[in-house]
Amino acid sequence: AGCEPYIFPEAEYIINCVKIVQINSHILNRLYQRQPTSNILATLKTSVKQLLQWRTSLSTFLSVDFSVKDLKISRLCTNMFTEYFQGMNLAIRPLLFHFASILLKKFKGSNTYIDLQNYSTTISALLNCSLQASVNTIRSFWALMDQNMVALFGYMDREYLFTSACTLVLFNAAFGIHEQTYEHLDHALNIFTKMRK
């Protein structure tokens, strides 16, 4: 009686980790279990909407401002957000593959990249979500390097880093945005080199 109530933010962290993994499993089931029989754009939009709703529902305790130049992020938040960014990449990857394959088909006859101004704002917005997810995954790990908090032997850190780096390579191949990505790809390669050593 008369005890002050205690707050256990770790429970909130674990609850949100479970939620984001559940959303990602739904994405895998909807997009990767069977060959699509119709336009998958509606499914992509639904998946991204679920991911964005999850992010906007986070409390300030778990929120991270990725718009700042000098990113500061904890190991716990990195675990949670890299799973979120992985979901974003999984959801939008079929669209990115579509554009990369268009470019590869016309590669021999043309040295031009795909111009997104010829497509809807929805497609541009979806692709931008994936681009930002990949960049922010790499930025998160890079921010942890100074603290020796990257799991150099960790399977999930490698998985998220590899997915993000490969996604940026696909963006470069399809849209020629090398100047936006080279710094992040360089950071990813630095981390991979430390992992290898």
PDB file of C-alpha atoms in Angstrom:
ATOM      1  CA  ALA A   1       0.000   0.000   0.000  1.00  0.00           C
ATOM      2  CA  GLY A   2       1.212   3.503  -0.763  1.00  0.00           C
ATOM      3  CA  CYS A   3       3.845   2.276  -3.246  1.00  0.00           C
ATOM      4  CA  GLU A   4       4.674   4.473  -6.188  1.00  0.00           C
ATOM      5  CA  PRO A   5       3.674   2.898  -9.514  1.00  0.00           C
ATOM      6  CA  TYR A   6       6.609   1.666 -11.563  1.00  0.00           C
ATOM      7  CA  ILE A   7       7.004   1.998 -15.330  1.00  0.00           C
ATOM      8  CA  PHE A   8       8.669  -0.833 -17.234  1.00  0.00           C
ATOM      9  CA  PRO A   9       9.543   0.548 -20.671  1.00  0.00           C
ATOM     10  CA  GLU A  10      11.260  -2.721 -21.618  1.00  0.00           C
ATOM     11  CA  ALA A  11       7.836  -4.386 -21.875  1.00  0.00           C
ATOM     12  CA  GLU A  12       6.749  -1.738 -24.347  1.00  0.00           C
ATOM     13  CA  TYR A  13       9.919  -2.384 -26.343  1.00  0.00           C
ATOM     14  CA  ILE A  14       9.287  -6.142 -26.498  1.00  0.00           C
ATOM     15  CA  ILE A  15       5.604  -5.667 -27.349  1.00  0.00           C
ATOM     16  CA  ASN A  16       6.559  -3.436 -30.291  1.00  0.00           C
ATOM     17  CA  CYS A  17       9.249  -5.885 -31.438  1.00  0.00           C
ATOM     18  CA  VAL A  18       6.622  -8.648 -31.516  1.00  0.00           C
ATOM     19  CA  LYS A  19       4.180  -6.408 -33.407  1.00  0.00           C
ATOM     20  CA  ILE A  20       6.696  -5.468 -36.092  1.00  0.00           C
ATOM     21  CA  VAL A  21       7.764  -9.101 -36.591  1.00  0.00           C
ATOM     22  CA  GLN A  22       4.085 -10.058 -36.981  1.00  0.00           C
ATOM     23  CA  ILE A  23       3.579  -7.351 -39.623  1.00  0.00           C
ATOM     24  CA  ASN A  24       6.672  -8.571 -41.475  1.00  0.00           C
ATOM     25  CA  SER A  25       5.452 -12.171 -41.396  1.00  0.00           C
ATOM     26  CA  HIS A  26       2.163 -11.018 -42.973  1.00  0.00           C
ATOM     27  CA  ILE A  27       4.174  -9.237 -45.687  1.00  0.00           C
ATOM     28  CA  LEU A  28       6.120 -12.440 -46.391  1.00  0.00           C
ATOM     29  CA  ASN A  29       2.877 -14.440 -46.560  1.00  0.00           C
ATOM     30  CA  ARG A  30       1.082 -11.975 -48.832  1.00  0.00           C
ATOM     31  CA  LEU A  31       3.922 -11.240 -51.248  1.00  0.00           C
ATOM     32  CA  TYR A  32       6.322 -14.183 -51.228  1.00  0.00           C
ATOM     33  CA  GLN A  33       4.267 -17.356 -50.703  1.00  0.00           C
ATOM     34  CA  ARG A  34       2.609 -17.542 -54.109  1.00  0.00           C
ATOM     35  CA  GLN A  35       2.789 -16.060 -57.570  1.00  0.00           C
ATOM     36  CA  PRO A  36       0.569 -12.940 -57.748  1.00  0.00           C
ATOM     37  CA  THR A  37      -2.488 -13.280 -59.976  1.00  0.00           C
ATOM     38  CA  SER A  38      -3.247  -9.543 -60.164  1.00  0.00           C
ATOM     39  CA  ASN A  39      -1.592  -6.144 -59.752  1.00  0.00           C
ATOM     40  CA  ILE A  40       0.235  -6.224 -56.416  1.00  0.00           C
ATOM     41  CA  LEU A  41       0.307  -2.441 -55.928  1.00  0.00           C
ATOM     42  CA  ALA A  42      -2.715  -2.561 -53.594  1.00  0.00           C
ATOM     43  CA  THR A  43      -0.988  -5.213 -51.463  1.00  0.00           C
ATOM     44  CA  LEU A  44       2.198  -3.132 -51.320  1.00  0.00           C
ATOM     45  CA  LYS A  45       0.248  -0.056 -50.223  1.00  0.00           C
ATOM     46  CA  THR A  46      -1.581  -2.036 -47.521  1.00  0.00           C
ATOM     47  CA  SER A  47       1.688  -3.447 -46.198  1.00  0.00           C
ATOM     48  CA  VAL A  48       3.414  -0.057 -46.125  1.00  0.00           C
ATOM     49  CA  LYS A  49       0.363   1.490 -44.433  1.00  0.00           C
ATOM     50  CA  GLN A  50       0.545  -1.150 -41.671  1.00  0.00           C
ATOM     51  CA  LEU A  51       4.245  -0.439 -41.184  1.00  0.00           C
ATOM     52  CA  LEU A  52       3.703   3.321 -41.030  1.00  0.00           C
ATOM     53  CA  GLN A  53       0.827   2.895 -38.544  1.00  0.00           C
ATOM     54  CA  TRP A  54       3.113   0.819 -36.333  1.00  0.00           C
ATOM     55  CA  ARG A  55       5.756   3.545 -36.435  1.00  0.00           C
ATOM     56  CA  THR A  56       3.365   6.412 -35.677  1.00  0.00           C
ATOM     57  CA  SER A  57       1.971   4.502 -32.679  1.00  0.00           C
ATOM     58  CA  LEU A  58       5.396   4.316 -30.979  1.00  0.00           C
ATOM     59  CA  SER A  59       5.761   6.249 -27.743  1.00  0.00           C
ATOM     60  CA  THR A  60       8.400   8.983 -27.436  1.00  0.00           C
ATOM     61  CA  PHE A  61      10.489   6.523 -25.395  1.00  0.00           C
ATOM     62  CA  LEU A  62      10.934   4.374 -28.515  1.00  0.00           C
ATOM     63  CA  SER A  63      10.942   7.081 -31.199  1.00  0.00           C
ATOM     64  CA  VAL A  64      14.092   7.977 -33.117  1.00  0.00           C
ATOM     65  CA  ASP A  65      14.546  11.087 -35.260  1.00  0.00           C
ATOM     66  CA  PHE A  66      16.206   9.839 -38.435  1.00  0.00           C
ATOM     67  CA  SER A  67      16.095  13.302 -40.021  1.00  0.00           C
ATOM     68  CA  VAL A  68      19.049  14.571 -37.957  1.00  0.00           C
ATOM     69  CA  LYS A  69      22.452  14.537 -39.633  1.00  0.00           C
ATOM     70  CA  ASP A  70      24.315  13.117 -36.626  1.00  0.00           C
ATOM     71  CA  LEU A  71      22.117  10.124 -35.768  1.00  0.00           C
ATOM     72  CA  LYS A  72      22.086   8.897 -32.166  1.00  0.00           C
ATOM     73  CA  ILE A  73      20.391   5.555 -31.600  1.00  0.00           C
ATOM     74  CA  SER A  74      20.494   2.909 -28.878  1.00  0.00           C
ATOM     75  CA  ARG A  75      21.153  -0.760 -29.509  1.00  0.00           C
ATOM     76  CA  LEU A  76      17.585  -1.622 -28.461  1.00  0.00           C
ATOM     77  CA  CYS A  77      16.051   0.897 -30.863  1.00  0.00           C
ATOM     78  CA  THR A  78      18.394  -0.303 -33.619  1.00  0.00           C
ATOM     79  CA  ASN A  79      17.093  -3.855 -33.151  1.00  0.00           C
ATOM     80  CA  MET A  80      13.500  -2.690 -33.438  1.00  0.00           C
ATOM     81  CA  PHE A  81      13.934  -0.188 -36.274  1.00  0.00           C
ATOM     82  CA  THR A  82      16.099  -2.431 -38.455  1.00  0.00           C
ATOM     83  CA  GLU A  83      13.271  -4.996 -38.323  1.00  0.00           C
ATOM     84  CA  TYR A  84      10.845  -2.233 -39.315  1.00  0.00           C
ATOM     85  CA  PHE A  85      13.132  -1.125 -42.169  1.00  0.00           C
ATOM     86  CA  GLN A  86      13.504  -4.762 -43.241  1.00  0.00           C
ATOM     87  CA  GLY A  87       9.711  -4.959 -43.497  1.00  0.00           C
ATOM     88  CA  MET A  88       9.650  -1.817 -45.621  1.00  0.00           C
ATOM     89  CA  ASN A  89      12.246  -3.316 -47.971  1.00  0.00           C
ATOM     90  CA  LEU A  90      10.433  -6.664 -48.135  1.00  0.00           C
ATOM     91  CA  ALA A  91       7.136  -4.947 -48.954  1.00  0.00           C
ATOM     92  CA  ILE A  92       8.541  -2.727 -51.708  1.00  0.00           C
ATOM     93  CA  ARG A  93      11.178  -5.067 -53.164  1.00  0.00           C
ATOM     94  CA  PRO A  94       8.844  -6.505 -55.869  1.00  0.00           C
ATOM     95  CA  LEU A  95       8.323  -2.967 -57.187  1.00  0.00           C
ATOM     96  CA  LEU A  96      12.053  -2.247 -57.148  1.00  0.00           C
ATOM     97  CA  PHE A  97      12.767  -5.576 -58.903  1.00  0.00           C
ATOM     98  CA  HIS A  98      10.213  -4.597 -61.545  1.00  0.00           C
ATOM     99  CA  PHE A  99      12.059  -1.351 -62.332  1.00  0.00           C
ATOM    100  CA  ALA A 100      15.490  -2.994 -62.207  1.00  0.00           C
ATOM    101  CA  SER A 101      14.319  -5.673 -64.659  1.00  0.00           C
ATOM    102  CA  ILE A 102      12.912  -2.987 -67.012  1.00  0.00           C
ATOM    103  CA  LEU A 103      16.309  -1.309 -67.050  1.00  0.00           C
ATOM    104  CA  LEU A 104      18.185  -4.590 -67.576  1.00  0.00           C
ATOM    105  CA  LYS A 105      15.990  -5.447 -70.581  1.00  0.00           C
ATOM    106  CA  LYS A 106      16.837  -2.189 -72.331  1.00  0.00           C
ATOM    107  CA  PHE A 107      20.401  -1.960 -70.955  1.00  0.00           C
ATOM    108  CA  LYS A 108      22.208  -2.902 -74.172  1.00  0.00           C
ATOM    109  CA  GLY A 109      20.357  -0.364 -76.286  1.00  0.00           C
ATOM    110  CA  SER A 110      20.291   2.529 -73.830  1.00  0.00           C
ATOM    111  CA  ASN A 111      22.563   4.129 -71.265  1.00  0.00           C
ATOM    112  CA  THR A 112      19.729   6.020 -69.561  1.00  0.00           C
ATOM    113  CA  TYR A 113      18.195   5.423 -66.150  1.00  0.00           C
ATOM    114  CA  ILE A 114      14.475   5.186 -65.380  1.00  0.00           C
ATOM    115  CA  ASP A 115      12.792   8.568 -64.900  1.00  0.00           C
ATOM    116  CA  LEU A 116      10.222   8.317 -62.100  1.00  0.00           C
ATOM    117  CA  GLN A 117       8.490  11.488 -63.293  1.00  0.00           C
ATOM    118  CA  ASN A 118       6.793   9.241 -65.843  1.00  0.00           C
ATOM    119  CA  TYR A 119       5.121   7.279 -63.024  1.00  0.00           C
ATOM    120  CA  SER A 120       2.540   8.040 -60.335  1.00  0.00           C
ATOM    121  CA  THR A 121       3.392   9.782 -57.066  1.00  0.00           C
ATOM    122  CA  THR A 122       2.288   6.602 -55.257  1.00  0.00           C
ATOM    123  CA  ILE A 123       5.049   4.593 -56.928  1.00  0.00           C
ATOM    124  CA  SER A 124       7.622   7.302 -56.180  1.00  0.00           C
ATOM    125  CA  ALA A 125       6.499   7.458 -52.540  1.00  0.00           C
ATOM    126  CA  LEU A 126       6.687   3.674 -52.118  1.00  0.00           C
ATOM    127  CA  LEU A 127      10.164   3.530 -53.646  1.00  0.00           C
ATOM    128  CA  ASN A 128      11.292   6.419 -51.457  1.00  0.00           C
ATOM    129  CA  CYS A 129      10.146   4.495 -48.350  1.00  0.00           C
ATOM    130  CA  SER A 130      12.420   1.612 -49.332  1.00  0.00           C
ATOM    131  CA  LEU A 131      15.318   3.925 -50.166  1.00  0.00           C
ATOM    132  CA  GLN A 132      15.036   5.667 -46.789  1.00  0.00           C
ATOM    133  CA  ALA A 133      14.681   2.325 -44.987  1.00  0.00           C
ATOM    134  CA  SER A 134      17.940   1.087 -46.512  1.00  0.00           C
ATOM    135  CA  VAL A 135      19.807   4.316 -45.820  1.00  0.00           C
ATOM    136  CA  ASN A 136      18.571   4.466 -42.216  1.00  0.00           C
ATOM    137  CA  THR A 137      19.458   0.827 -41.539  1.00  0.00           C
ATOM    138  CA  ILE A 138      23.051   1.518 -42.556  1.00  0.00           C
ATOM    139  CA  ARG A 139      23.075   4.828 -40.654  1.00  0.00           C
ATOM    140  CA  SER A 140      21.857   3.022 -37.506  1.00  0.00           C
ATOM    141  CA  PHE A 141      24.644   0.456 -37.635  1.00  0.00           C
ATOM    142  CA  TRP A 142      27.198   3.136 -38.478  1.00  0.00           C
ATOM    143  CA  ALA A 143      26.085   5.133 -35.412  1.00  0.00           C
ATOM    144  CA  LEU A 144      26.621   2.016 -33.258  1.00  0.00           C
ATOM    145  CA  MET A 145      30.139   1.408 -34.564  1.00  0.00           C
ATOM    146  CA  ASP A 146      31.659   4.086 -32.313  1.00  0.00           C
ATOM    147  CA  GLN A 147      30.105   2.373 -29.296  1.00  0.00           C
ATOM    148  CA  ASN A 148      31.293  -1.111 -30.382  1.00  0.00           C
ATOM    149  CA  MET A 149      27.631  -2.143 -30.381  1.00  0.00           C
ATOM    150  CA  VAL A 150      27.395  -3.752 -33.823  1.00  0.00           C
ATOM    151  CA  ALA A 151      27.053  -7.519 -33.523  1.00  0.00           C
ATOM    152  CA  LEU A 152      30.002  -8.404 -35.768  1.00  0.00           C
ATOM    153  CA  PHE A 153      29.155 -12.115 -35.454  1.00  0.00           C
ATOM    154  CA  GLY A 154      25.401 -11.463 -35.373  1.00  0.00           C
ATOM    155  CA  TYR A 155      23.284 -13.070 -38.064  1.00  0.00           C
ATOM    156  CA  MET A 156      20.503 -10.457 -37.987  1.00  0.00           C
ATOM    157  CA  ASP A 157      22.848  -7.465 -38.186  1.00  0.00           C
ATOM    158  CA  ARG A 158      24.486  -9.026 -41.258  1.00  0.00           C
ATOM    159  CA  GLU A 159      21.105  -9.835 -42.784  1.00  0.00           C
ATOM    160  CA  TYR A 160      19.721  -6.311 -42.361  1.00  0.00           C
ATOM    161  CA  LEU A 161      22.956  -4.688 -43.527  1.00  0.00           C
ATOM    162  CA  PHE A 162      23.225  -6.962 -46.579  1.00  0.00           C
ATOM    163  CA  THR A 163      19.573  -6.409 -47.578  1.00  0.00           C
ATOM    164  CA  SER A 164      19.962  -2.648 -47.278  1.00  0.00           C
ATOM    165  CA  ALA A 165      23.226  -2.505 -49.216  1.00  0.00           C
ATOM    166  CA  CYS A 166      21.808  -4.697 -52.008  1.00  0.00           C
ATOM    167  CA  THR A 167      18.683  -2.528 -52.143  1.00  0.00           C
ATOM    168  CA  LEU A 168      20.822   0.588 -52.591  1.00  0.00           C
ATOM    169  CA  VAL A 169      22.751  -1.143 -55.392  1.00  0.00           C
ATOM    170  CA  LEU A 170      19.425  -1.900 -57.122  1.00  0.00           C
ATOM    171  CA  PHE A 171      18.358   1.732 -56.712  1.00  0.00           C
ATOM    172  CA  ASN A 172      21.643   2.833 -58.278  1.00  0.00           C
ATOM    173  CA  ALA A 173      21.231   0.407 -61.179  1.00  0.00           C
ATOM    174  CA  ALA A 174      17.641   1.432 -61.913  1.00  0.00           C
ATOM    175  CA  PHE A 175      17.637   5.147 -61.130  1.00  0.00           C
ATOM    176  CA  GLY A 176      21.299   6.258 -61.123  1.00  0.00           C
ATOM    177  CA  ILE A 177      21.187   7.889 -57.672  1.00  0.00           C
ATOM    178  CA  HIS A 178      24.835   7.153 -56.869  1.00  0.00           C
ATOM    179  CA  GLU A 179      25.488  10.509 -55.185  1.00  0.00           C
ATOM    180  CA  GLN A 180      22.700   9.859 -52.669  1.00  0.00           C
ATOM    181  CA  THR A 181      23.960   6.402 -51.764  1.00  0.00           C
ATOM    182  CA  TYR A 182      27.730   6.162 -52.117  1.00  0.00           C
ATOM    183  CA  GLU A 183      28.497   7.311 -48.547  1.00  0.00           C
ATOM    184  CA  HIS A 184      26.087   4.757 -47.064  1.00  0.00           C
ATOM    185  CA  LEU A 185      27.360   1.949 -49.287  1.00  0.00           C
ATOM    186  CA  ASP A 186      30.894   2.857 -48.230  1.00  0.00           C
ATOM    187  CA  HIS A 187      29.864   2.634 -44.557  1.00  0.00           C
ATOM    188  CA  ALA A 188      28.188  -0.722 -45.174  1.00  0.00           C
ATOM    189  CA  LEU A 189      31.342  -2.064 -46.841  1.00  0.00           C
ATOM    190  CA  ASN A 190      33.419  -0.852 -43.892  1.00  0.00           C
ATOM    191  CA  ILE A 191      31.176  -2.738 -41.467  1.00  0.00           C
ATOM    192  CA  PHE A 192      31.218  -5.848 -43.684  1.00  0.00           C
ATOM    193  CA  THR A 193      35.022  -5.705 -43.725  1.00  0.00           C
ATOM    194  CA  LYS A 194      35.120  -5.613 -39.914  1.00  0.00           C
ATOM    195  CA  MET A 195      32.679  -8.547 -39.817  1.00  0.00           C
ATOM    196  CA  ARG A 196      34.848 -10.530 -42.211  1.00  0.00           C
ATOM    197  CA  LYS A 197      38.002  -9.859 -40.196  1.00  0.00           C
TER     198      LYS A 197
END
